[in-house]
Short mmCIF file of C-alpha atoms and ligand atoms in Angstrom, two decimals:
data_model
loop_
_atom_site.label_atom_id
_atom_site.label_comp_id
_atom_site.label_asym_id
_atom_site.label_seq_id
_atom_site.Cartn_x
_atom_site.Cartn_y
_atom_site.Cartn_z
CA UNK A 155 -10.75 -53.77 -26.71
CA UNK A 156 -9.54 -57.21 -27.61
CA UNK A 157 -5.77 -57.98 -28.80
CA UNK A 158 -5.64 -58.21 -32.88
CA UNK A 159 -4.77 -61.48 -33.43
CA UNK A 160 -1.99 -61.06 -35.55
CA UNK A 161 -0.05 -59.39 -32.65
CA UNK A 162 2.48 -61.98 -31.45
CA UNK A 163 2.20 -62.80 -27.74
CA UNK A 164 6.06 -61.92 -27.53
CA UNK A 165 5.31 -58.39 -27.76
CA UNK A 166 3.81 -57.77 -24.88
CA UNK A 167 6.76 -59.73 -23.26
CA UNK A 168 8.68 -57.29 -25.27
CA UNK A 169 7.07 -54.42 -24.67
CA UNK A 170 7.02 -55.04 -20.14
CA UNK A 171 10.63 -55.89 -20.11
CA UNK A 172 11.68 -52.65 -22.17
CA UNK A 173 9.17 -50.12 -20.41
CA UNK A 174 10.23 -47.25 -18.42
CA UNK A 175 7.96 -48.59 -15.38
CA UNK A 176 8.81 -50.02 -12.60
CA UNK A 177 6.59 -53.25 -12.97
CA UNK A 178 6.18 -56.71 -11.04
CA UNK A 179 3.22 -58.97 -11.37
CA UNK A 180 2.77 -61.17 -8.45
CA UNK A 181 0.04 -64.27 -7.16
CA UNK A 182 -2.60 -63.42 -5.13
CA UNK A 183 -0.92 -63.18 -2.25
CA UNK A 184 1.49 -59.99 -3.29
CA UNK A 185 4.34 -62.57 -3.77
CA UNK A 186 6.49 -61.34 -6.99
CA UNK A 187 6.74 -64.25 -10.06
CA UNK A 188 8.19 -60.99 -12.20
CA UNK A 189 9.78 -57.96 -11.93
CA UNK A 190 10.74 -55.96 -15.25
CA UNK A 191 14.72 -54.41 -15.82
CA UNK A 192 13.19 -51.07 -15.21
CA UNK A 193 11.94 -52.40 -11.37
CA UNK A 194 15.44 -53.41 -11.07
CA UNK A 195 16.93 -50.31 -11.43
CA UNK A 196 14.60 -48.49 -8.91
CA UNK A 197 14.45 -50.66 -6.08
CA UNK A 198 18.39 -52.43 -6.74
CA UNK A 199 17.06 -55.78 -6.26
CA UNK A 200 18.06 -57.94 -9.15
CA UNK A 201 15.30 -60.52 -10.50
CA UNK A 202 16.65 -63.57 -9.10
CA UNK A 203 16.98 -61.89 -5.42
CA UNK A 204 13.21 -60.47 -5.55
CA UNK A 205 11.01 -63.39 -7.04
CA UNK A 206 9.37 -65.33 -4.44
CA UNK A 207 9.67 -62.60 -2.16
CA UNK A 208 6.28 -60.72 -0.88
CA UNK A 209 5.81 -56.96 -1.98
CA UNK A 210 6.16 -55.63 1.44
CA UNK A 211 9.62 -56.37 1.03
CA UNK A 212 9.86 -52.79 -0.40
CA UNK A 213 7.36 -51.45 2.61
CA UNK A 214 9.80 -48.96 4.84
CA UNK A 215 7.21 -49.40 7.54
CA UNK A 216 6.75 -45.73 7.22
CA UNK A 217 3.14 -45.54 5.16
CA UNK A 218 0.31 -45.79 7.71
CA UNK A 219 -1.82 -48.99 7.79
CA UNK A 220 -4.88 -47.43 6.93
CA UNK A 221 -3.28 -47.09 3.58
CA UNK A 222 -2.38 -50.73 2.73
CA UNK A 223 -5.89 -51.31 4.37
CA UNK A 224 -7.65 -49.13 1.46
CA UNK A 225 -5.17 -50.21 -1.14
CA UNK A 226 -6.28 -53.87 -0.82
CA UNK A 227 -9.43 -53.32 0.26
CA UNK A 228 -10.23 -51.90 -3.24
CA UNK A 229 -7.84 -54.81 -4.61
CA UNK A 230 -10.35 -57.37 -3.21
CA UNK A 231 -13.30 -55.70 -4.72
CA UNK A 232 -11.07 -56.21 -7.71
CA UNK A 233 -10.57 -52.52 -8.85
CA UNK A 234 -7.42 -50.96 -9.75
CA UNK A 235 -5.78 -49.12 -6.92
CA UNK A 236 -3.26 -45.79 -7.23
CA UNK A 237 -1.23 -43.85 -4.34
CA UNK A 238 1.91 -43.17 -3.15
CA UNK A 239 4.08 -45.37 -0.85
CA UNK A 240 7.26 -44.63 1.13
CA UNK A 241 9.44 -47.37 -0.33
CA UNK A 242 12.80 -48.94 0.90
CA UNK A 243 15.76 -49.59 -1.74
CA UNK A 244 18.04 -52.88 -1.77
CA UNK A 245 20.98 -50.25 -0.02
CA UNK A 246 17.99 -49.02 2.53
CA UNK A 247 17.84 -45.85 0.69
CA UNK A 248 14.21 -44.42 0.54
CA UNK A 249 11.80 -43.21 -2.48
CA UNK A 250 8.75 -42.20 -2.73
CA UNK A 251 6.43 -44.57 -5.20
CA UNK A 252 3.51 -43.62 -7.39
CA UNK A 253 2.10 -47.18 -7.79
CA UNK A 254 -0.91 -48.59 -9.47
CA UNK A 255 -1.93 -52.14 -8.90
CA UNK A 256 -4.25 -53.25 -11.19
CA UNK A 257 -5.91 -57.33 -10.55
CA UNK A 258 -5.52 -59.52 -13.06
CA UNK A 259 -8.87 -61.87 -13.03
CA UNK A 260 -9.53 -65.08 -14.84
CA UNK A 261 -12.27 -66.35 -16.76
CA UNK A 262 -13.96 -67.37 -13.73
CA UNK A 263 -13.92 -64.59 -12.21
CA UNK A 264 -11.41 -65.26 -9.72
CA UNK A 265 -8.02 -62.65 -9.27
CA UNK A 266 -5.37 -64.75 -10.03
CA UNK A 267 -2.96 -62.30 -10.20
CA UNK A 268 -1.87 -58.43 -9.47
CA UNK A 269 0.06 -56.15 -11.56
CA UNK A 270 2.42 -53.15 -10.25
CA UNK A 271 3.61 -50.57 -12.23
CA UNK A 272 5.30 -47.66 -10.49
CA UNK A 273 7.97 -45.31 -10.49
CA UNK A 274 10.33 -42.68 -8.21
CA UNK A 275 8.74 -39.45 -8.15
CA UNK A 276 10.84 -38.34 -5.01
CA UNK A 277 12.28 -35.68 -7.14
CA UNK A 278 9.02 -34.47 -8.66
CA UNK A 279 7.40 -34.20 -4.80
CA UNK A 280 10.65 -32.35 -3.40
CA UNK A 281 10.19 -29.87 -5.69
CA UNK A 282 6.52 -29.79 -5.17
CA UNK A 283 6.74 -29.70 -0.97
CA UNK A 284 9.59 -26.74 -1.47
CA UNK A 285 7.13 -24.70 -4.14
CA UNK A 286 4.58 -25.20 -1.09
CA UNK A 287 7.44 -24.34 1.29
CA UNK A 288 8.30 -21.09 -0.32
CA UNK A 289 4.68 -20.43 -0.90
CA UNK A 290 4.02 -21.01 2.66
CA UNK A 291 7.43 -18.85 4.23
CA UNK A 292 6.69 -16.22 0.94
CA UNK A 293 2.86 -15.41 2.61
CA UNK A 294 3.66 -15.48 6.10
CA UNK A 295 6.50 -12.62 4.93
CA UNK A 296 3.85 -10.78 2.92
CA UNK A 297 1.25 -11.25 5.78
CA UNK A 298 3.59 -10.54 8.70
CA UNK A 299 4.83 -7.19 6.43
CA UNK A 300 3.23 -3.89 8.14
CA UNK A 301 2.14 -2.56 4.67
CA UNK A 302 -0.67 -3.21 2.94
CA UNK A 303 0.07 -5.58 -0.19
CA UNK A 304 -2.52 -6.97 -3.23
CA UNK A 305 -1.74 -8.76 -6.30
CA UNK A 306 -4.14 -7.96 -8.69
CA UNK A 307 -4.58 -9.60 -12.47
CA UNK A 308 -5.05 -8.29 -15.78
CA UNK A 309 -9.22 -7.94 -14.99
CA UNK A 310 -8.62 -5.51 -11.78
CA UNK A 311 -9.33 -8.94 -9.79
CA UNK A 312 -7.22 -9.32 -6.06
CA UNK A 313 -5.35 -12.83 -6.54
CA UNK A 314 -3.18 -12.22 -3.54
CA UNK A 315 -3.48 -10.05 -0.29
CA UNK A 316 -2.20 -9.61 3.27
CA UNK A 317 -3.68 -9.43 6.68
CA UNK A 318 -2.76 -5.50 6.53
CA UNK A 319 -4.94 -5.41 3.13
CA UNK A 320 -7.92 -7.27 4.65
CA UNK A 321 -7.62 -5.32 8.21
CA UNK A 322 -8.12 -2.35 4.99
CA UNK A 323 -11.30 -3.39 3.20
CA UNK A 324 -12.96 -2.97 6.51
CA UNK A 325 -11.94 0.06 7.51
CA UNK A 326 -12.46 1.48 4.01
CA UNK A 327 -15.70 -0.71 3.03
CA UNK A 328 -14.75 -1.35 -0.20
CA UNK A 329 -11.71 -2.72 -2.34
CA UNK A 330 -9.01 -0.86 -1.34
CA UNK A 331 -7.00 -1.13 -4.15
CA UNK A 332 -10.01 -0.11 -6.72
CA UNK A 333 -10.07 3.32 -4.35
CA UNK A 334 -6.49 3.70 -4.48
CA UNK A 335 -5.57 3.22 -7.86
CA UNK A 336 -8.38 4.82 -9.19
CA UNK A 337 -6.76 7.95 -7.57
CA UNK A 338 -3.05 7.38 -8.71
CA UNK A 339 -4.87 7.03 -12.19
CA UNK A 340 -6.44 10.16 -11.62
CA UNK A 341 -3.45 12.14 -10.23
CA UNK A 342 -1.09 10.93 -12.92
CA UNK A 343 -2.97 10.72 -15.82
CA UNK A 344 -1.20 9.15 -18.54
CA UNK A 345 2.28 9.21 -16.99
CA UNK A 346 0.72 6.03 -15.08
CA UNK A 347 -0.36 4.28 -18.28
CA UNK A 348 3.44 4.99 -19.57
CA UNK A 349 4.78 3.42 -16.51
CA UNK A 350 2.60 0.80 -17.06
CA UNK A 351 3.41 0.06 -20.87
CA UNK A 352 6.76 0.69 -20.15
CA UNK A 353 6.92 -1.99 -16.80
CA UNK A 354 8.06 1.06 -15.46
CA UNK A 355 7.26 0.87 -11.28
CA UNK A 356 5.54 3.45 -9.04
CA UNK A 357 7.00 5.02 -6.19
CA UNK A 358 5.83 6.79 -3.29
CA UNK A 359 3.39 8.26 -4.08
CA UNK A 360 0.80 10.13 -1.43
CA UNK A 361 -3.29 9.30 -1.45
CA UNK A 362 -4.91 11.09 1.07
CA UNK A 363 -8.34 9.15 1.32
CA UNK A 364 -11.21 11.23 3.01
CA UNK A 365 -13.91 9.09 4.92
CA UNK A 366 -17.04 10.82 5.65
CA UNK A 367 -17.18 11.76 9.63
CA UNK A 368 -14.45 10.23 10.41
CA UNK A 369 -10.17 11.39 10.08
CA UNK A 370 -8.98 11.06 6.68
CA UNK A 371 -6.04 8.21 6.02
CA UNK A 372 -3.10 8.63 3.89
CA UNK A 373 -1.07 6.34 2.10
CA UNK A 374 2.55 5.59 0.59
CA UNK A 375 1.39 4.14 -2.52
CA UNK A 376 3.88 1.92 -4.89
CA UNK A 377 2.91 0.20 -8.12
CA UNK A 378 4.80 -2.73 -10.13
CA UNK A 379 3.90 -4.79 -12.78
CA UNK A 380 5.31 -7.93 -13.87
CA UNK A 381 4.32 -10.98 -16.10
CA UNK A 382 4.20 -14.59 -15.51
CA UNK A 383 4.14 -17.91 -17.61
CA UNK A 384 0.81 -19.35 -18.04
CA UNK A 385 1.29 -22.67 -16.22
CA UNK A 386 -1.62 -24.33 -18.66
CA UNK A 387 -0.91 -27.81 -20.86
CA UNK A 388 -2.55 -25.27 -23.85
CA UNK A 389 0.65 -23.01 -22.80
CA UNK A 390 3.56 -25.76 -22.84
CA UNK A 391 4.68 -25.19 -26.58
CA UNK A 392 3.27 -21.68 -27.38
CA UNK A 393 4.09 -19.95 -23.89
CA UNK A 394 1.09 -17.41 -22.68
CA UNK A 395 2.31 -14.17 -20.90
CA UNK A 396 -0.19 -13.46 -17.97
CA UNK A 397 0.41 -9.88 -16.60
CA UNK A 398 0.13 -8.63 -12.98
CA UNK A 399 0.02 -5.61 -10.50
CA UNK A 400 1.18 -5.21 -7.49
CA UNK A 401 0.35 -2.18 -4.92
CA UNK A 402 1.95 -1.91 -1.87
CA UNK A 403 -0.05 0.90 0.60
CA UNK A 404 1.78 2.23 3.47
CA UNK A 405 -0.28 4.18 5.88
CA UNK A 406 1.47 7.19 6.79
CA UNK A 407 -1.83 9.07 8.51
CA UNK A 408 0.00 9.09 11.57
CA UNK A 409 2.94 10.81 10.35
CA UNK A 410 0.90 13.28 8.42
CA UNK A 411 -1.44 14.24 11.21
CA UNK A 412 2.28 15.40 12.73
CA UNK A 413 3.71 17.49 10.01
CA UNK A 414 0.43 18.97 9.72
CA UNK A 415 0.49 19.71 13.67
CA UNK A 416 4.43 20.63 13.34
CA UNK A 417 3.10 23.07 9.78
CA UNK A 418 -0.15 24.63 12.18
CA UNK A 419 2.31 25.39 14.92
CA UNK A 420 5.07 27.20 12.96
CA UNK A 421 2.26 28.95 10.70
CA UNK A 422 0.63 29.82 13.92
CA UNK A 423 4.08 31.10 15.51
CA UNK A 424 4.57 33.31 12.51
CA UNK A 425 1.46 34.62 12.32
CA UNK A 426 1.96 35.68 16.23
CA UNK A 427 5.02 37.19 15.33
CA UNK A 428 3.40 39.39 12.39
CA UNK A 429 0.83 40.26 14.57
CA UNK A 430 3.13 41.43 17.41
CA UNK A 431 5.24 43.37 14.26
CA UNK A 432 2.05 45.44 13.39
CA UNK A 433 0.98 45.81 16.82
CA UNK A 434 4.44 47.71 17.18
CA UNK A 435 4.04 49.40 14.35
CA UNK A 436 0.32 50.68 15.19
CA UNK A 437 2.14 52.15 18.56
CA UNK A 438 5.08 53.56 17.47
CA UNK A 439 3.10 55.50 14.33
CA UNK A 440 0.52 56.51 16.97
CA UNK A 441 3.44 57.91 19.03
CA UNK A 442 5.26 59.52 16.10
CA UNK A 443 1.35 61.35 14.99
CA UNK A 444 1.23 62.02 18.68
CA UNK A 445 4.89 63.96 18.80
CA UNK A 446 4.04 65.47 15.45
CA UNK A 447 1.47 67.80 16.78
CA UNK A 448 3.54 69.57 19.85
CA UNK A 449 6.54 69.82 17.25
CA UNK A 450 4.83 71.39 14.29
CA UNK A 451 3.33 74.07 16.88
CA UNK A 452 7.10 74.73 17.87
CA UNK A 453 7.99 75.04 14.14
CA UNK A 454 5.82 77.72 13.89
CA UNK A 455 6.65 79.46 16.71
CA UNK A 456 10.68 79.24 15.95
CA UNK A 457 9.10 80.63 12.39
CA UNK A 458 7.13 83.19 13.88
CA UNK A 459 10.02 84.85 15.95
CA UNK A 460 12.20 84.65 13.07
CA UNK A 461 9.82 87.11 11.44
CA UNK A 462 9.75 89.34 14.67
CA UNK A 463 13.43 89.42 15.79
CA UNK A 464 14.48 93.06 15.68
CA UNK A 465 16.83 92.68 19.35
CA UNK A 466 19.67 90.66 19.64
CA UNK A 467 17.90 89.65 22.86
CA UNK A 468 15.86 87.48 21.22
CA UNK A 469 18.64 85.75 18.90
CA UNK A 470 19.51 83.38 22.88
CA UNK A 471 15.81 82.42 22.70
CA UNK A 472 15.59 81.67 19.23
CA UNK A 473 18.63 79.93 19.14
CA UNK A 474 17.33 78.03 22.00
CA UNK A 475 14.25 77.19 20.54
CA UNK A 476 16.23 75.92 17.01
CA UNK A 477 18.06 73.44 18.83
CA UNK A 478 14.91 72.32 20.87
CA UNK A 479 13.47 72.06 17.42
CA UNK A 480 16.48 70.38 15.96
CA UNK A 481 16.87 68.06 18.91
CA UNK A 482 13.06 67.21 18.48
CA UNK A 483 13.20 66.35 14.86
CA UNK A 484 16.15 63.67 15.50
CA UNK A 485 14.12 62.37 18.32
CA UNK A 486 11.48 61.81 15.95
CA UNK A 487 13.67 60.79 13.09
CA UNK A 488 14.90 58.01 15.58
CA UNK A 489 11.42 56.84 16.39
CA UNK A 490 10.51 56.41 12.89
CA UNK A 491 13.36 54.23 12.19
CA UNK A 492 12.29 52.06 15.57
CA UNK A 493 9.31 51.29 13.40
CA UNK A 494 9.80 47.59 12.09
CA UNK A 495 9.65 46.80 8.01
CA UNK A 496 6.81 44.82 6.93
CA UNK A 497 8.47 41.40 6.23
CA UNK A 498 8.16 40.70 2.34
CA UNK A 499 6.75 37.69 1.99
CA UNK A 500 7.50 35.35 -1.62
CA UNK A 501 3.72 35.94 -3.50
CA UNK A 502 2.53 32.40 -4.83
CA UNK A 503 -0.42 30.35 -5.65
CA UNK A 504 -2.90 29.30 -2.75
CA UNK A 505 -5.77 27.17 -2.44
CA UNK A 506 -7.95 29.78 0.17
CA UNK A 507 -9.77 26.42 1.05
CA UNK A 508 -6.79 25.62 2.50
CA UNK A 509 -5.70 28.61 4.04
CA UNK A 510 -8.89 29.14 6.08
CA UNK A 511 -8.92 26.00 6.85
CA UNK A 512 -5.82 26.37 8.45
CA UNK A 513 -7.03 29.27 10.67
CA UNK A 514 -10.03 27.78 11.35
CA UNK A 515 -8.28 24.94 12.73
CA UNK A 516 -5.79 27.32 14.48
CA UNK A 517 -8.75 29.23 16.21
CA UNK A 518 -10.66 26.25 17.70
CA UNK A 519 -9.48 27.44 21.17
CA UNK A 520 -10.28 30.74 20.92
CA UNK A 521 -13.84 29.60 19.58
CA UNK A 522 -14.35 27.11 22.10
CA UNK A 523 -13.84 29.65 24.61
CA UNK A 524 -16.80 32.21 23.03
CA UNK A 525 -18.76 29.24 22.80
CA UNK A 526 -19.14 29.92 18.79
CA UNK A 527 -20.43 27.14 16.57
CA UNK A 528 -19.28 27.71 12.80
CA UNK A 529 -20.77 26.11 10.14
CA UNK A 530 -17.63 25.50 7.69
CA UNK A 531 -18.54 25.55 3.11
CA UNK A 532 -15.80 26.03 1.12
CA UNK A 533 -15.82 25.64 -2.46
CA UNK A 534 -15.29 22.06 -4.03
CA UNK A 535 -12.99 23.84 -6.50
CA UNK A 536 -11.29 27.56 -6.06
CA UNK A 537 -8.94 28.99 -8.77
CA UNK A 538 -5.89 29.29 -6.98
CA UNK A 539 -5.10 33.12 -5.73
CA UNK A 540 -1.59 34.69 -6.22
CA UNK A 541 -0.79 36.36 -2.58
CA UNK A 542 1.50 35.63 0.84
CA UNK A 543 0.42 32.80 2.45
CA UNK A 544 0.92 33.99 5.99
CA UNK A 545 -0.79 37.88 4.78
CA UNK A 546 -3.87 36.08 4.16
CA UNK A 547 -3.93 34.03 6.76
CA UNK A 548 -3.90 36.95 9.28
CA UNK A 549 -6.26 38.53 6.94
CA UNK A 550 -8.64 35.94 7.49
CA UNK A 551 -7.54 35.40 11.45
CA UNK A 552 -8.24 39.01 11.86
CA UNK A 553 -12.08 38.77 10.03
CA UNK A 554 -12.65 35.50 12.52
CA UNK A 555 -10.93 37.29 16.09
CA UNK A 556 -13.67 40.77 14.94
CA UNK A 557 -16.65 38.23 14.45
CA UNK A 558 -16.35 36.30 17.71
CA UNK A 559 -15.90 39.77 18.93
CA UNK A 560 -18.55 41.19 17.78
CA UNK A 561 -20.45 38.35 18.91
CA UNK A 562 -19.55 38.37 22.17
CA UNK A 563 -19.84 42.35 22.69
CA UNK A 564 -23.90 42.65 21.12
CA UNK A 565 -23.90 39.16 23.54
CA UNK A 566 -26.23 37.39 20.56
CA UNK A 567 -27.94 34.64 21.44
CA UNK A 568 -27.39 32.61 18.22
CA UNK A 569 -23.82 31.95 17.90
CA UNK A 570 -23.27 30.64 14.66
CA UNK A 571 -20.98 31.90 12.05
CA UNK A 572 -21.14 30.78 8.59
CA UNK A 573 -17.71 30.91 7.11
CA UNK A 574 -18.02 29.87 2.88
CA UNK A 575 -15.50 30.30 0.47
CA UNK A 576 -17.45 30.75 -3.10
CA UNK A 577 -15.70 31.71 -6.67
CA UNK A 578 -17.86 34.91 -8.54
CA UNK A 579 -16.30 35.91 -11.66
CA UNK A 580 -16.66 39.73 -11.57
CA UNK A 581 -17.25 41.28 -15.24
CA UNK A 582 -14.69 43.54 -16.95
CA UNK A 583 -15.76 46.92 -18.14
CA UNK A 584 -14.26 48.29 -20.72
P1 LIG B 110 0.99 -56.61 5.78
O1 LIG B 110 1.22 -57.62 6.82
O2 LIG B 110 1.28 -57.04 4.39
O3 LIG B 110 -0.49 -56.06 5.93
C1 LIG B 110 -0.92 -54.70 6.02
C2 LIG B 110 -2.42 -54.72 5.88
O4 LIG B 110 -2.71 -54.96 4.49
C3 LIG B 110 -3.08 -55.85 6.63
O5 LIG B 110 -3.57 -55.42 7.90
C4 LIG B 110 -4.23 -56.25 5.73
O6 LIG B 110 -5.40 -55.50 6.02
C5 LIG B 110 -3.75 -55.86 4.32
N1 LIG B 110 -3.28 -57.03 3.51
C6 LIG B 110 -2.00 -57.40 3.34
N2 LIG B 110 -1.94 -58.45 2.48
C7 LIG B 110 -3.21 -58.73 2.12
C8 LIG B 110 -3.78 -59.68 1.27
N3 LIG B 110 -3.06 -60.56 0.56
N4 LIG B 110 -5.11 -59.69 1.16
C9 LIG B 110 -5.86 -58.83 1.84
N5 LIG B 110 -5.38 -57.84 2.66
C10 LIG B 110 -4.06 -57.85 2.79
N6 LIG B 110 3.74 -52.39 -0.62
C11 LIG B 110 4.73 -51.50 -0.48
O7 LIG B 110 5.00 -51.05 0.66
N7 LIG B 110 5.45 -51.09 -1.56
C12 LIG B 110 5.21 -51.55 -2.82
O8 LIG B 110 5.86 -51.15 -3.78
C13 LIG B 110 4.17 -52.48 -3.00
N8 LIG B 110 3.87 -52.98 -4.22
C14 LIG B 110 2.86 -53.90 -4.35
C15 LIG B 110 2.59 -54.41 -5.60
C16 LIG B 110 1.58 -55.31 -5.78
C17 LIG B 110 1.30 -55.87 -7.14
C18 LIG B 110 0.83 -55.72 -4.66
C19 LIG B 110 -0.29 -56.69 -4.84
C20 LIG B 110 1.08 -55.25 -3.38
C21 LIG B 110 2.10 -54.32 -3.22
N9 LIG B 110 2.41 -53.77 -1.95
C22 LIG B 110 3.42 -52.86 -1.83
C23 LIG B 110 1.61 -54.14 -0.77
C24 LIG B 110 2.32 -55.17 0.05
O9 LIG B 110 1.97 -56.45 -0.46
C25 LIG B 110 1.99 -55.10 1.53
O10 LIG B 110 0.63 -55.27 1.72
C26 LIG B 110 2.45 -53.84 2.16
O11 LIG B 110 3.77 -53.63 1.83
C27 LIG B 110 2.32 -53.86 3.68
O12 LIG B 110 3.15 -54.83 4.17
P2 LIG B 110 3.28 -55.11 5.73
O13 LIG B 110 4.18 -56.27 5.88
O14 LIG B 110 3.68 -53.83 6.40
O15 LIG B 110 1.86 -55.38 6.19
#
């Protein structure tokens, strides 16, 4: 593009001297014939104390060689050169420089001259190296953190993770937070979509994931959203909200493998207790039956010489046999109230999956020890039956400790029990 010609020449003298640029023009040896009001400000060096001085007066000696080497090795294949330089002040303090030198060449082809334009973006490259900082110390928090942590965008897509998350995809296989939020989604229904819409956050809540042959994991789960400036040029004057999730997965498997140890053992313990209650019971009624008999036959004798007395020789023996009979019916009396209540139990809701589950895990030793193989199909879905948790479980401990007992008194050769749990809706007559 050529210059119109009815631009005066003292514009452009104009237009150098009042720019915001640092800028010098030198000869061909880097030795400054000009320096603008603007280079006087950044470097300190008035006009008069720069010109006829070489460029590398501003050099700190800090930029390595091989930079000066590029930046006039593209200067002598006359093309414009751009970096940054560490840059030494009139007072020795130090900037950082974003210069271009540009050559200036003549009509025969010769560069006659250079032009330098730059200006102090120390400020701008703090504040870039402590972003990077932060960014740096902020992932080597997330990654040190013993909880798994993704960031995921508005499309379901993982922006940021941790080592914990990654160590996660390959135990799980697959995107870890796809599995786990599509469960909290499916637990919470649309209280999770209000949290959501309402930047409401997530907390603690429990996913039990179940991996085919191998122990299932569980997880803390926690869910916040938050929103973030779009950082675009199309953003700068009509600001774009971009919107983000972040899970947090804490794997508690450990813990729950021991509460449901500590739950097995104290279910366990009270079902040992119950069975030791009825087992007293059974003994004490069978004693009381047994005592009935010998007393009822005394009852009718006591009866039977009422009806005969006609001495008063009698009246010692039957009042001897009254008090035997009296003295037998407290005995008995006593006995019955030896015999322990049933415990109530509180009736509520139970998954049977679950509870014979529970005593199938509870009788592995005794299995083991018959040498029993059972072949375990419950139900995917039961309707939940109203009864006493610990009842039913002895119910069903009972039907397991008669199979294996059965089995091992016909001594079958096949020892397989097929234990299934199965819902049949039984018609009502009426
Ligand atoms: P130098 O002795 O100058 O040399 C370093 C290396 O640069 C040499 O090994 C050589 O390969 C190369 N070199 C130096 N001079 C020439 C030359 N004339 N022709 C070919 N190769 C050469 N430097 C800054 O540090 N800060 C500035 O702000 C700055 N502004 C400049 C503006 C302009 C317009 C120009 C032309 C140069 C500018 N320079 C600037 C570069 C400066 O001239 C020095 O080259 C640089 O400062 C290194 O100086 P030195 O004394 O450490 O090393």
């Amino acid at each position: 593009m050529s210059i119109p010609p009815d631009l005066p020449h003292q514009v452009f003298r104009q237009a150098v001297e009042q720019a915001a640029l640092a800028i010098s023009i030198t000869d061909a040896k880097a030795n400054i014939l000009y320096a603008n009001p603007a280079f006087e400000r950044v470097t300190g060096y008035s006009q008069a104390e720069i010109v006829g001085h070489n460029e590398s007066l501003l050099s700190y000696k800090a930029t390595p060689g091989l930079v000066y080497a590029t930046l006039w090795a593209q200067l002598k294949r006359q093309r414009a050169w751009n970096g940054l330089l560490v840059n030494r002040r009139r007072d020795g303090s130090r900037y950082l420089a974003d210069l271009t030198i540009t050559p200036v060449v003549d009509e025969e082809g010769h560069t006659s001259h250079y032009l330098g334009m730059h200006r102090d973006v120390t400020a701008v490259h703090r504040l870039e190296r402590q972003i990077q900082n932060q960014k740096a110390m902020i992932e080597s928090v997330v990654d040190a953190a013993q909880v798994a942590i993704c960031l995921l965008d508005e499309r379901d897509r993982v922006v940021l993770d941790n080592q914990e998350y990654k160590k996660l995809i390959g135990d799980l296989g697959r995107e870890p937070a796809a599995i786990l939020l599509a469960h909290l989604r499916e637990r919470m229904g649309a209280e999770f979509d209000a949290a959501r819409d309402r930047g409401r956050a997530i907390h603690h809540r429990e996913v039990k994931l179940e991996r085919p042959g191998r122990s299932s994991l569980w997880f803390a789960c926690a869910v916040s959203w938050f929103e973030e400036q779009d950082v675009s040029a199309d953003a700068f004057y009509e600001p774009v909200r971009r919107h983000y999730l972040l899970l947090t997965a804490q794997d508690i498997s450990e813990l729950k493998r021991q509460q449901e140890a500590i739950r097995l053992n104290s279910l366990a313990a009270l079902l040992a207790e119950q069975e030791h209650i009825q087992s007293l019971r059974e003994t004490l009624a069978g004693a009381v039956y047994q005592l009935e008999g010998p007393l009822n036959t005394l009852a009718a004798a006591v009866r039977l010489l009422e009806r005969r007395r006609e001495g008063n020789s009698e009246e010692t023996i039957d009042a001897a046999m009254e008090e035997a009979l009296r003295n037998s019916r407290a005995a008995l009396d006593t006995l019955r109230a030896c015999i322990p209540d049933q415990a109530a139990e509180a009736i509520q809701p139970l998954n049977l999956n679950e509870v014979l589950r529970d005593v199938l895990k509870m009788s592995i030793p005794a299995l083991l020890a018959a040498g029993v193989v059972v072949e375990w199909n419950p139900a995917p879905e039961l309707p939940s039956v109203n009864g006493g948790a610990t009842q039913i479980a002895a119910l069903f401990r009972q039907l397991l400790a008669n199979a294996i007992e059965a089995m091992n008194e016909r001594r079958a050769s096949e020892r397989e029990r097929v234990v299934r749990l199965f819902t049949q809706s039984i018609p009502i007559e009426v």
